[in-house]
Short mmCIF file of C-alpha atoms in Angstrom, two decimals:
data_model
loop_
_atom_site.label_atom_id
_atom_site.label_comp_id
_atom_site.label_asym_id
_atom_site.label_seq_id
_atom_site.Cartn_x
_atom_site.Cartn_y
_atom_site.Cartn_z
CA UNK A 1 120.72 123.86 56.23
CA UNK A 2 118.67 123.36 59.39
CA UNK A 3 119.83 125.33 62.43
CA UNK A 4 118.60 124.56 65.93
CA UNK A 5 117.76 127.63 68.11
CA UNK A 6 117.60 126.28 71.76
CA UNK A 7 116.13 129.48 73.19
CA UNK A 8 113.07 129.28 70.88
CA UNK A 9 112.62 125.52 71.10
CA UNK A 10 109.93 123.63 72.97
CA UNK A 11 111.12 120.69 75.05
CA UNK A 12 109.10 117.65 76.20
CA UNK A 13 110.08 114.73 78.38
CA UNK A 14 110.80 111.35 76.80
CA UNK A 15 111.22 108.02 78.51
CA UNK A 16 112.23 104.59 77.21
CA UNK A 17 110.94 101.55 79.12
CA UNK A 18 110.67 97.86 78.45
CA UNK A 19 107.56 95.76 78.77
CA UNK A 20 107.80 92.03 79.47
CA UNK A 21 105.18 89.38 79.24
CA UNK A 22 103.47 88.28 82.43
CA UNK A 23 104.54 84.84 83.75
CA UNK A 24 101.13 83.30 83.28
CA UNK A 25 100.97 84.36 79.71
CA UNK A 26 104.24 82.69 78.68
CA UNK A 27 103.86 79.37 76.72
CA UNK A 28 105.52 76.33 78.23
CA UNK A 29 109.21 76.10 77.43
CA UNK A 30 109.62 79.58 76.07
CA UNK A 31 111.26 82.70 77.49
CA UNK A 32 109.35 86.00 78.06
CA UNK A 33 109.44 88.46 75.16
CA UNK A 34 110.16 92.16 75.73
CA UNK A 35 109.12 95.22 73.71
CA UNK A 36 110.46 98.77 73.95
CA UNK A 37 107.97 101.51 74.89
CA UNK A 38 108.46 105.21 74.21
CA UNK A 39 106.54 107.67 76.51
CA UNK A 40 106.25 111.43 75.95
CA UNK A 41 105.18 114.46 78.02
CA UNK A 42 102.70 113.55 80.89
CA UNK A 43 103.00 109.78 80.14
CA UNK A 44 106.50 109.81 81.55
CA UNK A 45 106.66 108.05 84.94
CA UNK A 46 103.16 106.90 84.56
CA UNK A 47 104.20 103.47 85.81
CA UNK A 48 107.06 102.02 87.86
CA UNK A 49 108.95 98.67 87.70
CA UNK A 50 106.79 95.72 88.63
CA UNK A 51 103.47 97.16 87.61
CA UNK A 52 101.05 95.22 85.29
CA UNK A 53 100.01 97.38 82.40
CA UNK A 54 97.62 97.55 79.50
CA UNK A 55 99.31 99.65 76.80
CA UNK A 56 97.65 101.23 73.82
CA UNK A 57 99.99 102.71 71.28
CA UNK A 58 101.33 102.81 67.72
CA UNK A 59 103.73 100.08 66.58
CA UNK A 60 106.55 101.83 64.81
CA UNK A 61 109.83 100.88 63.11
CA UNK A 62 112.85 103.04 62.62
CA UNK A 63 116.04 102.43 60.66
CA UNK A 64 119.35 101.75 62.44
CA UNK A 65 122.59 103.26 61.17
CA UNK A 66 125.55 101.12 60.77
CA UNK A 67 127.65 104.01 61.87
CA UNK A 68 126.28 107.21 63.44
CA UNK A 69 128.39 109.30 61.05
CA UNK A 70 127.10 107.55 57.92
CA UNK A 71 123.76 107.35 56.24
CA UNK A 72 124.02 103.62 55.63
CA UNK A 73 121.25 101.75 57.46
CA UNK A 74 120.74 98.14 58.33
CA UNK A 75 118.20 95.85 56.63
CA UNK A 76 116.53 95.15 59.93
CA UNK A 77 114.54 97.97 61.55
CA UNK A 78 114.31 98.65 65.24
CA UNK A 79 110.62 98.40 66.45
CA UNK A 80 108.99 100.08 69.45
CA UNK A 81 105.57 101.12 70.65
CA UNK A 82 104.77 104.82 70.82
CA UNK A 83 102.42 104.97 73.92
CA UNK A 84 99.11 106.75 73.67
CA UNK A 85 97.32 105.32 76.61
CA UNK A 86 98.43 103.63 79.90
CA UNK A 87 96.15 101.54 82.10
CA UNK A 88 97.77 100.20 85.29
CA UNK A 89 96.31 97.05 86.73
CA UNK A 90 96.90 95.09 89.91
CA UNK A 91 96.68 96.37 93.42
CA UNK A 92 93.69 98.75 93.32
CA UNK A 93 90.25 98.20 91.88
CA UNK A 94 90.37 101.56 90.19
CA UNK A 95 92.79 101.62 87.20
CA UNK A 96 95.04 104.53 86.67
CA UNK A 97 94.23 106.04 83.35
CA UNK A 98 96.24 108.66 81.47
CA UNK A 99 95.93 109.80 77.93
CA UNK A 100 97.51 112.25 75.58
CA UNK A 101 96.16 115.83 75.64
CA UNK A 102 95.09 116.13 71.97
CA UNK A 103 91.88 118.10 71.86
CA UNK A 104 88.87 119.16 73.90
CA UNK A 105 86.82 116.42 72.42
CA UNK A 106 89.35 113.79 73.33
CA UNK A 107 89.47 115.22 76.81
CA UNK A 108 85.74 115.09 77.30
CA UNK A 109 85.64 111.53 76.05
CA UNK A 110 88.41 110.50 78.29
CA UNK A 111 86.76 112.33 81.25
CA UNK A 112 83.51 110.43 80.58
CA UNK A 113 85.34 107.13 80.36
CA UNK A 114 87.13 107.78 83.60
CA UNK A 115 83.80 108.53 85.24
CA UNK A 116 82.34 105.31 83.98
CA UNK A 117 85.36 103.33 85.19
CA UNK A 118 85.21 105.00 88.69
CA UNK A 119 81.52 104.17 88.80
CA UNK A 120 82.22 100.50 87.90
CA UNK A 121 85.05 100.40 90.43
CA UNK A 122 82.90 101.36 93.41
CA UNK A 123 81.37 98.69 95.65
CA UNK A 124 77.75 97.93 95.20
CA UNK A 125 75.31 98.01 98.09
CA UNK A 126 75.15 94.21 98.18
CA UNK A 127 78.96 94.03 98.47
CA UNK A 128 79.03 96.60 101.36
CA UNK A 129 76.36 94.68 103.10
CA UNK A 130 78.46 91.49 102.78
CA UNK A 131 81.53 93.37 104.02
CA UNK A 132 79.64 94.59 107.14
CA UNK A 133 78.31 91.11 107.81
CA UNK A 134 81.73 89.67 107.58
CA UNK A 135 83.09 92.25 109.92
CA UNK A 136 80.71 91.28 112.60
CA UNK A 137 81.69 87.59 112.35
CA UNK A 138 83.88 86.52 115.24
CA UNK A 139 85.23 83.63 113.09
CA UNK A 140 86.45 85.98 110.27
CA UNK A 141 90.18 85.26 110.86
CA UNK A 142 89.77 81.49 110.80
CA UNK A 143 87.53 81.59 107.76
CA UNK A 144 89.90 83.71 105.80
CA UNK A 145 92.86 81.62 106.92
CA UNK A 146 91.21 78.44 105.70
CA UNK A 147 90.69 80.13 102.33
CA UNK A 148 94.38 80.49 101.86
CA UNK A 149 95.56 77.48 99.86
CA UNK A 150 92.52 75.38 100.67
CA UNK A 151 94.06 72.40 98.78
CA UNK A 152 96.68 72.18 101.54
CA UNK A 153 95.52 70.08 104.57
CA UNK A 154 95.94 71.55 108.07
CA UNK A 155 98.68 74.01 108.82
CA UNK A 156 96.22 76.55 110.30
CA UNK A 157 98.82 78.59 112.24
CA UNK A 158 100.99 78.94 109.09
CA UNK A 159 97.96 80.02 107.07
CA UNK A 160 97.12 82.63 109.69
CA UNK A 161 100.64 84.00 109.52
CA UNK A 162 100.53 84.13 105.69
CA UNK A 163 97.16 85.86 105.83
CA UNK A 164 98.50 88.49 108.16
CA UNK A 165 101.52 88.91 105.76
CA UNK A 166 99.20 89.47 102.78
CA UNK A 167 97.22 92.17 104.62
CA UNK A 168 100.46 93.73 105.93
CA UNK A 169 100.81 96.33 108.74
CA UNK A 170 101.01 99.99 108.97
CA UNK A 171 104.20 101.97 108.32
CA UNK A 172 104.89 104.35 111.16
CA UNK A 173 106.79 107.61 110.71
CA UNK A 174 107.22 109.47 114.02
CA UNK A 175 107.03 113.28 114.07
CA UNK A 176 109.96 113.59 116.49
CA UNK A 177 113.15 114.71 114.80
CA UNK A 178 115.53 111.89 114.29
CA UNK A 179 113.01 109.13 115.12
CA UNK A 180 113.45 105.92 113.20
CA UNK A 181 110.93 104.77 110.66
CA UNK A 182 109.07 101.62 111.57
CA UNK A 183 108.33 99.21 108.76
CA UNK A 184 104.91 97.62 108.36
CA UNK A 185 105.68 94.64 106.31
CA UNK A 186 105.96 91.18 107.85
CA UNK A 187 108.73 88.70 106.92
CA UNK A 188 107.91 85.05 107.18
CA UNK A 189 110.34 82.03 107.18
CA UNK A 190 109.04 78.47 106.68
CA UNK A 191 111.58 75.71 107.81
CA UNK A 192 110.68 72.06 107.73
CA UNK A 193 110.94 68.57 106.32
CA UNK A 194 110.72 67.97 102.50
CA UNK A 195 107.28 67.27 101.14
CA UNK A 196 105.21 69.37 103.61
CA UNK A 197 103.88 71.75 100.96
CA UNK A 198 106.23 74.61 101.60
CA UNK A 199 106.64 75.47 97.90
CA UNK A 200 102.83 75.05 97.37
CA UNK A 201 102.25 77.62 100.04
CA UNK A 202 104.70 80.02 98.36
CA UNK A 203 102.92 79.54 95.04
CA UNK A 204 99.54 80.17 96.68
CA UNK A 205 100.61 83.46 98.27
CA UNK A 206 102.34 84.53 94.97
CA UNK A 207 99.05 84.00 93.12
CA UNK A 208 97.09 85.87 95.68
CA UNK A 209 99.44 88.87 96.07
CA UNK A 210 98.61 91.51 93.50
CA UNK A 211 102.37 92.48 93.17
CA UNK A 212 105.44 90.31 93.72
CA UNK A 213 108.09 88.02 92.30
CA UNK A 214 108.71 84.31 92.78
CA UNK A 215 112.34 83.20 92.67
CA UNK A 216 114.54 80.30 93.81
CA UNK A 217 117.46 80.68 96.06
CA UNK A 218 119.79 78.45 94.06
CA UNK A 219 119.14 80.25 90.77
CA UNK A 220 119.34 83.72 92.22
CA UNK A 221 122.40 86.03 92.57
CA UNK A 222 123.01 89.14 94.54
CA UNK A 223 122.61 91.41 91.64
CA UNK A 224 119.53 89.52 90.50
CA UNK A 225 117.78 90.30 93.83
CA UNK A 226 118.82 93.94 94.04
CA UNK A 227 119.81 95.72 90.80
CA UNK A 228 122.51 95.52 88.25
CA UNK A 229 124.05 97.94 85.92
CA UNK A 230 123.98 97.38 82.12
CA UNK A 231 124.58 99.35 79.02
CA UNK A 232 121.50 100.45 77.02
CA UNK A 233 121.83 99.25 73.50
CA UNK A 234 120.03 102.32 72.09
CA UNK A 235 121.79 105.23 73.94
CA UNK A 236 124.91 103.32 74.94
CA UNK A 237 124.65 104.74 78.47
CA UNK A 238 124.92 102.90 81.79
CA UNK A 239 121.47 102.19 83.22
CA UNK A 240 120.06 100.27 86.19
CA UNK A 241 117.99 97.19 85.82
CA UNK A 242 115.79 96.32 88.74
CA UNK A 243 115.99 93.08 90.60
CA UNK A 244 113.45 90.91 92.36
CA UNK A 245 113.31 92.86 95.55
CA UNK A 246 112.78 96.17 93.75
CA UNK A 247 110.17 94.71 91.44
CA UNK A 248 108.30 93.53 94.48
CA UNK A 249 107.92 96.91 96.00
CA UNK A 250 104.66 97.17 97.91
CA UNK A 251 104.24 93.41 97.38
CA UNK A 252 105.60 90.04 98.51
CA UNK A 253 108.86 88.47 97.29
CA UNK A 254 108.67 84.68 97.62
CA UNK A 255 112.11 82.99 97.77
CA UNK A 256 112.15 79.14 97.69
CA UNK A 257 115.19 77.05 98.66
CA UNK A 258 116.41 79.83 100.90
CA UNK A 259 119.00 77.60 102.51
CA UNK A 260 120.64 77.02 99.03
CA UNK A 261 121.60 80.63 98.75
CA UNK A 262 125.22 81.65 98.93
CA UNK A 263 126.51 83.81 101.74
CA UNK A 264 127.13 86.72 99.38
CA UNK A 265 123.60 86.58 98.10
CA UNK A 266 121.89 86.41 101.54
CA UNK A 267 124.06 89.37 102.70
CA UNK A 268 122.10 91.77 100.45
CA UNK A 269 118.94 90.96 102.17
CA UNK A 270 119.97 92.49 105.50
CA UNK A 271 119.34 96.14 104.38
CA UNK A 272 116.29 95.17 102.32
CA UNK A 273 114.60 93.45 105.18
CA UNK A 274 115.08 96.13 107.86
CA UNK A 275 115.56 99.52 106.17
CA UNK A 276 113.57 98.41 103.13
CA UNK A 277 115.98 100.13 100.80
CA UNK A 278 118.82 99.01 98.47
CA UNK A 279 121.89 101.13 98.08
CA UNK A 280 123.67 100.95 94.74
CA UNK A 281 127.16 102.38 93.99
CA UNK A 282 128.23 100.87 90.67
CA UNK A 283 129.66 102.27 87.38
CA UNK A 284 129.29 105.89 88.51
CA UNK A 285 125.67 105.35 89.55
CA UNK A 286 125.07 106.08 93.23
CA UNK A 287 121.46 105.81 94.29
CA UNK A 288 119.17 104.12 96.89
CA UNK A 289 116.14 102.20 95.63
CA UNK A 290 112.93 101.35 97.61
CA UNK A 291 112.39 97.77 98.42
CA UNK A 292 109.34 98.03 100.70
CA UNK A 293 108.37 94.39 100.27
CA UNK A 294 107.55 91.41 102.53
CA UNK A 295 109.76 88.45 102.13
CA UNK A 296 108.38 84.88 102.30
CA UNK A 297 111.05 82.30 102.41
CA UNK A 298 111.08 78.54 102.57
CA UNK A 299 114.17 76.52 103.66
CA UNK A 300 115.10 72.93 104.62
CA UNK A 301 116.96 72.01 107.75
CA UNK A 302 120.65 71.47 107.76
CA UNK A 303 120.46 67.73 107.03
CA UNK A 304 117.44 68.09 104.69
CA UNK A 305 115.30 66.63 107.45
CA UNK A 306 114.56 67.86 110.91
CA UNK A 307 116.86 66.27 113.48
CA UNK A 308 115.07 66.08 116.81
CA UNK A 309 118.43 65.59 118.69
CA UNK A 310 119.73 69.01 117.52
CA UNK A 311 118.55 72.44 118.76
CA UNK A 312 116.39 74.71 116.66
CA UNK A 313 119.32 76.96 115.96
CA UNK A 314 121.46 74.11 114.77
CA UNK A 315 118.71 72.69 112.53
CA UNK A 316 118.04 76.07 110.79
CA UNK A 317 121.65 76.85 110.24
CA UNK A 318 121.22 80.40 109.12
CA UNK A 319 123.09 83.52 110.21
CA UNK A 320 121.50 84.97 113.44
CA UNK A 321 121.48 88.46 111.94
CA UNK A 322 119.26 87.18 109.08
CA UNK A 323 116.97 85.03 111.26
CA UNK A 324 116.34 87.98 113.52
CA UNK A 325 114.88 89.95 110.72
CA UNK A 326 112.08 87.40 110.25
CA UNK A 327 109.07 88.34 112.24
CA UNK A 328 107.44 84.84 112.11
CA UNK A 329 109.43 81.59 111.84
CA UNK A 330 107.29 78.45 111.35
CA UNK A 331 108.78 74.97 111.83
CA UNK A 332 106.76 72.51 109.76
CA UNK A 333 107.48 68.83 110.60
CA UNK A 334 106.29 65.64 108.91
CA UNK A 335 105.40 63.79 112.12
CA UNK A 336 104.59 60.00 111.96
CA UNK A 337 100.92 59.76 113.15
CA UNK A 338 98.51 57.23 111.70
CA UNK A 339 95.46 59.29 112.48
CA UNK A 340 96.88 62.50 110.86
CA UNK A 341 98.17 60.54 107.82
CA UNK A 342 94.68 59.06 107.39
CA UNK A 343 93.02 62.49 107.46
CA UNK A 344 95.64 63.77 104.96
CA UNK A 345 94.99 60.80 102.62
CA UNK A 346 91.24 61.48 102.83
CA UNK A 347 91.80 65.20 102.01
CA UNK A 348 93.96 64.40 99.03
CA UNK A 349 91.35 61.89 97.68
CA UNK A 350 88.59 64.49 98.30
CA UNK A 351 90.33 66.99 95.97
CA UNK A 352 89.14 64.83 93.04
CA UNK A 353 85.33 64.36 93.42
CA UNK A 354 85.45 61.45 91.00
CA UNK A 355 86.66 59.12 93.65
CA UNK A 356 84.06 60.16 96.26
CA UNK A 357 80.64 58.62 96.90
CA UNK A 358 77.60 61.11 96.96
CA UNK A 359 77.60 60.87 100.82
CA UNK A 360 81.30 61.90 100.90
CA UNK A 361 80.78 64.62 98.44
CA UNK A 362 78.10 66.29 100.54
CA UNK A 363 80.40 65.99 103.60
CA UNK A 364 83.22 67.54 101.64
CA UNK A 365 80.96 70.46 100.45
CA UNK A 366 79.90 71.09 104.08
CA UNK A 367 83.53 71.32 105.10
CA UNK A 368 84.48 73.68 102.26
CA UNK A 369 86.96 76.27 103.73
CA UNK A 370 85.68 78.94 101.28
CA UNK A 371 82.07 78.77 102.52
CA UNK A 372 81.48 81.87 104.78
CA UNK A 373 78.75 80.24 106.82
CA UNK A 374 80.80 77.24 107.77
#
């Protein structure tokens, strides 16, 4: 018989996490697949929810008992990946690399690899020269703003606001006792007529942001935005599953069709937009999760089209307590103007060079918003 002596045993941390496919890697019409990861020792808490990871490990299978008190096992085995190496991608240029402490030879090899990666991650002299040249350019803000969603015509003020949201602000923590903490993230609300590229702007910002979640207001619930309690199928314990706001921590959460949200769903945004935390008290789990994210929301007016005879408050038709938490509110209108419509049509046609003459192609290249010397 085997007897366990707790006083003479060596204990190590163990963590079960789930890895899901990235949205751009999912084939059309399919749901994302998930795989269970098992981390030990120093690999525990090597990543947080919402990170993009490269995992190196051993694909294992273990039998599943029909009853914990019996030796009978099922025909299907439970599969998981035993993590050996974690590489975190996304926000920074330098990846976070951690490995198992196996031997001195492995440590030396890993140290040399880390040194090579750090050397590759540093900026070259040519890049530093370009950065300094850009910093001296007085038109830097306009040039970068035109580079945000260059396929969308006009809307320069909206693009400047989205650019400032992407860069973010500085979180301020005052030294005085009892002083409040000032958030540095910017919340932006786009309200306007249908067909003015609000959803396209949200998609462009989501593709530029290194971390964030894109969701729709009609298909979102309160627990889907914050967190929900579920029972783990392996341990049979109650665990917390992170929602969209928690997964967007240190990123941007894009919410389309904001006006289609129910009142109960919008009410959970008050705490997340101001205190940047989410308080949970469900099924015996009482905690506070970080939601330090910027919110970019797009909504339609109350009658689906802007009514000039109504005031701005009546057209938006959102609770004042929620609108006050948006730092920038842009009203995008589809005005009837023949000259503006002609420019818009010319811009749409210019997106496909096949329909342009050589003279128009040269003019379009000179007006390229991504050209720094424009």
